[in-house]
Structures are given as structure tokens and as C-alpha cells.
Amino acid sequence: MSVPRSGGSPPSPDAPARPALIAHGGGNGFSQAREALASRPAFIEVDLWLHRGRLEARHERRLPGPFPILYELWYLRTAPRPPYHLEDLLMDCQGRAAVLLDLKNGLGKVPQVLRRVLAAYGEGVEVIASSQNWPLLREVKVACPRLALYYSIDTPDQFDLFQSVMLHDPLPAGVSIRHTLLDRNVVADFHDAGLAVATWTVDDAERARELAGWGVDAITTNQVEEIRAALADSS
């Protein structure tokens, strides 16, 4: 299960459009999922945190000011809210979209929970897992050997580290990488190494067209319909 690589052969009439579009944070709650699914993306992205033994969708926020601390909005709401768990998202996406998991925590614990949820609710839903915690992805691969894994790359240091090991690491099927770290040659190098390239977060139409021209396999965006239209106009 993975974002199919862009290739040189002509697409069939029934082939999905490339690059695939990923709804950024589209799985981070009931209302977000409903809105994201209405835009018909190929994938719904979800930020997953292990909380009380379950995988819950939440998006971290950074405190204002010079504090290097992350907090989760979940902890700051005074009124109860219905939690949105991975199983909820998988059921909502049945027959409608694939799911890109962005795993945020839970080293040593997440893999077994993820395996149970996918076994119970994942039938018929394509799922990919990504994380900036690469050791966590290694644990996930042991628990879920059929799951395609994408190393998430946010900083130049992470990029340099990945480039130093990518030819010797058989684990990742691809990368999920900040778009400012890419150029045409980098995309080609990843493809030559057998890796699919998903990039984030791209809301500018001209930048999306440029990335598509370089052959990226997927684009994460907050503007699925607008980016789809821009790419269609340029094809």
C-alpha cells in the first residue's frame, strides 16, 4: 500500500490523477473529515497521538512567545468534545479516500495498537504511515509488515541524514518531505532510489504545477479543489 510512483508509461483512462492530492489535517476531527472528504482527495492526512491506549486525531499548537513547548488543543478545551479516533476515520473513509497517518508519539506502544485497529477497521481502506520519528516506523514495520512507510522530513538536517542512508535502508517506500527542500534533481534522486515522493504543505497553484512538473507523486494541501483545478489547467 503506497502512493504509486509517477512513471513514464501513458496512464490508462481509469488511472488516478497524478500527483495524488492529500488533504492536510483532513482527518483531525469529525468536521474536518467531513469537509475534506467533500473535496474528494486521494488521501486524508491525520495527526495521530496515542492517548489512554487509543490513537486519537489531534493537531499540536505552539505556545505564543519564546517557549519551545508544544501543547495539544485537546488538553486546553474546557467543554467536552467527542474524540475522533483512527477507527472513526477509517470507517468514514471506506470507499471514499485512502488515509495517510502522521504518527506523533508512542514509541514502544503505538505499533500493537495500530495493528489491532487496522485489523478491525482497515479492511478496504488504503493506509500509509509516516513519522519524523523513524525508530517508531521501524517498530511499526514489525507489527504491520504490509504497511507502506514514509519517512517524514522537515529540516535540512533530517534531509541530509536521510540522503546519507537512503540507499542502504530498505524500510521506507517513500518520503513525505517539506516542499522547500525539493528541486528537480532531488526528486529524481529519490525516484532513482525507488522511493515515492509526497510533499507538503503546498497551497500555491504555481508551486504545485512546478512540483508536478518535477514528477512528485503526491502533494499535501489545504486547498484540494483549487490545486486540482490548477493542475488540470496545466495538463
XYZ file of C-alpha atoms in Angstrom:
235
model
C 0.000 0.000 0.000
C 1.623 3.235 -1.131
C 1.344 6.321 -3.270
C 2.031 4.906 -6.741
C 5.197 6.217 -8.321
C 4.979 8.589 -11.265
C 6.142 6.694 -14.313
C 6.917 7.147 -17.961
C 4.177 4.949 -19.426
C 0.905 6.564 -20.549
C -1.822 6.389 -17.888
C -4.896 4.291 -18.504
C -8.254 6.111 -18.660
C -9.150 4.680 -15.251
C -5.814 5.543 -13.597
C -5.950 8.043 -10.707
C -4.638 11.539 -11.379
C -1.022 12.263 -10.550
C 0.209 13.772 -8.407
C -2.231 12.436 -5.842
C -3.697 15.129 -3.592
C -3.622 14.728 0.190
C -5.988 16.761 2.387
C -3.744 18.332 5.032
C -5.076 17.581 8.525
C -8.295 16.388 6.940
C -8.685 13.582 9.456
C -8.160 15.651 12.585
C -11.791 15.648 13.679
C -15.358 14.848 12.643
C -15.980 18.197 10.946
C -12.544 18.288 9.312
C -13.060 14.824 7.850
C -16.498 15.691 6.526
C -15.174 18.835 4.834
C -12.065 17.112 3.495
C -13.966 14.163 2.042
C -16.285 16.554 0.216
C -13.265 17.815 -1.756
C -12.531 14.256 -2.993
C -8.808 13.978 -2.204
C -6.883 10.798 -2.894
C -5.723 10.724 0.741
C -6.857 12.156 4.062
C -3.963 13.050 6.378
C -4.396 12.640 10.129
C -2.145 13.614 13.051
C -2.299 10.665 15.450
C -1.408 10.696 19.139
C -1.544 7.743 21.487
C -3.818 8.797 24.355
C -5.157 6.416 27.002
C -4.398 3.432 24.837
C -6.148 4.719 21.710
C -4.975 6.530 18.589
C -6.629 9.934 18.652
C -6.610 12.634 15.982
C -5.281 15.950 17.291
C -3.164 18.793 15.988
C -0.463 20.301 18.162
C -0.227 24.043 18.679
C 2.815 26.045 19.700
C 2.621 28.361 22.699
C 2.926 32.071 21.855
C 6.229 33.625 22.797
C 9.715 32.145 23.039
C 8.646 28.865 24.624
C 9.910 25.682 22.936
C 6.882 23.777 24.207
C 4.152 22.009 22.282
C 0.731 21.568 23.735
C -2.297 19.861 22.295
C -5.592 21.675 21.868
C -7.261 18.553 23.295
C -5.934 19.417 26.738
C -6.997 23.064 26.650
C -10.697 22.713 25.865
C -12.828 23.154 28.967
C -16.029 21.812 27.381
C -16.095 18.118 26.471
C -15.729 17.275 22.833
C -16.217 13.918 21.176
C -12.779 12.455 20.491
C -12.075 11.355 16.944
C -10.138 8.116 16.815
C -8.417 6.305 13.987
C -11.236 3.770 13.779
C -13.722 6.623 13.237
C -11.665 7.970 10.355
C -11.221 4.560 8.756
C -14.972 3.974 8.794
C -15.641 7.433 7.347
C -13.101 6.876 4.558
C -14.439 3.483 3.449
C -14.760 3.612 -0.331
C -14.029 7.351 -0.400
C -10.350 8.051 0.282
C -7.108 6.494 1.430
C -5.526 7.550 4.742
C -2.065 8.947 5.496
C -1.154 8.547 9.175
C 1.258 11.064 10.699
C 2.344 9.275 13.883
C 3.326 11.760 16.597
C 4.224 9.706 19.674
C 4.061 6.297 21.294
C 7.448 4.684 20.719
C 7.161 1.119 22.010
C 3.361 1.278 22.277
C 1.776 2.527 19.052
C 2.615 -0.440 16.783
C 0.482 -3.003 18.619
C -2.432 -0.574 18.971
C -2.178 0.291 15.285
C -2.132 -3.365 14.298
C -5.324 -4.053 16.263
C -7.160 -1.056 14.802
C -6.167 -1.858 11.226
C -7.165 -5.495 11.659
C -10.597 -4.500 12.951
C -11.376 -1.431 10.821
C -8.856 -1.206 7.992
C -10.373 -3.646 5.523
C -10.927 -1.888 2.209
C -9.070 1.317 3.159
C -5.598 2.009 1.792
C -3.357 3.209 4.640
C 0.155 4.673 4.646
C 2.109 5.598 7.791
C 4.599 8.445 8.120
C 6.519 9.967 11.007
C 9.521 12.112 11.813
C 10.229 9.509 14.493
C 11.955 6.998 12.228
C 12.641 4.461 15.030
C 8.872 4.379 15.601
C 8.381 3.479 11.935
C 10.790 0.581 12.372
C 8.611 -0.745 15.192
C 5.500 -0.253 13.073
C 7.021 -2.308 10.258
C 7.493 -5.262 12.609
C 3.886 -5.091 13.829
C 2.347 -4.188 10.447
C 4.662 -5.628 7.788
C 2.305 -4.873 4.893
C 2.013 -1.175 5.761
C 3.909 1.201 3.463
C 6.066 3.620 5.467
C 7.179 7.135 4.557
C 9.977 8.915 6.379
C 8.798 12.448 7.159
C 11.482 15.089 6.534
C 11.031 18.620 7.879
C 14.506 20.169 8.237
C 17.761 20.361 6.267
C 19.460 18.231 8.942
C 16.855 15.481 8.551
C 17.213 15.748 4.786
C 20.996 15.346 4.962
C 20.675 12.393 7.326
C 18.184 10.635 5.084
C 20.284 11.177 1.974
C 23.226 9.559 3.756
C 21.293 6.347 4.454
C 18.571 6.093 1.808
C 20.489 3.743 -0.483
C 21.101 1.335 2.409
C 17.756 1.467 4.233
C 15.147 -0.921 2.803
C 12.378 0.233 5.153
C 10.794 3.307 3.523
C 8.567 3.105 0.471
C 8.845 6.852 0.141
C 9.370 10.211 1.774
C 6.947 12.850 2.979
C 9.034 15.996 2.706
C 8.690 19.763 3.136
C 8.393 21.188 -0.371
C 11.088 23.828 0.136
C 13.678 21.046 0.451
C 12.944 19.769 -3.056
C 14.241 20.556 -6.503
C 14.094 18.627 -9.757
C 17.343 16.764 -9.077
C 16.328 15.757 -5.545
C 13.041 14.316 -6.810
C 14.935 12.392 -9.493
C 17.407 11.065 -6.911
C 14.586 9.799 -4.710
C 12.907 8.119 -7.668
C 16.196 6.550 -8.751
C 16.420 5.061 -5.241
C 12.965 3.510 -5.692
C 11.218 5.985 -3.382
C 7.906 7.736 -3.940
C 7.846 11.456 -3.120
C 4.985 13.111 -1.231
C 5.490 16.785 -0.396
C 3.853 19.299 1.951
C 2.261 21.760 2.515
C 1.530 23.377 -0.865
C -1.323 25.858 -1.293
C 0.162 27.934 -4.123
C -1.004 26.869 -7.581
C 2.195 27.825 -9.389
C 4.337 25.920 -6.899
C 2.070 22.882 -7.239
C 2.460 22.983 -11.025
C 6.233 23.218 -10.655
C 6.359 20.239 -8.290
C 4.110 18.230 -10.587
C 6.486 19.017 -13.438
C 9.328 17.568 -11.393
C 7.366 14.346 -11.006
C 6.362 14.356 -7.336
C 3.909 11.572 -6.586
C 1.670 13.370 -4.087
C 1.034 16.892 -2.801
C -0.367 17.666 0.636
C -2.508 20.796 0.583
C -5.172 22.748 2.443
C -6.735 23.633 -0.923
C -7.537 20.331 -2.615
C -10.087 21.629 -5.116
C -8.044 24.688 -6.078
C -4.819 22.729 -6.556
C -6.651 20.046 -8.534
C -8.049 22.713 -10.864
C -4.638 24.350 -11.275
C -3.005 21.050 -12.184
C -5.800 20.206 -14.613
C -5.366 23.574 -16.353
C -1.657 22.907 -16.844
C -2.011 19.361 -18.207
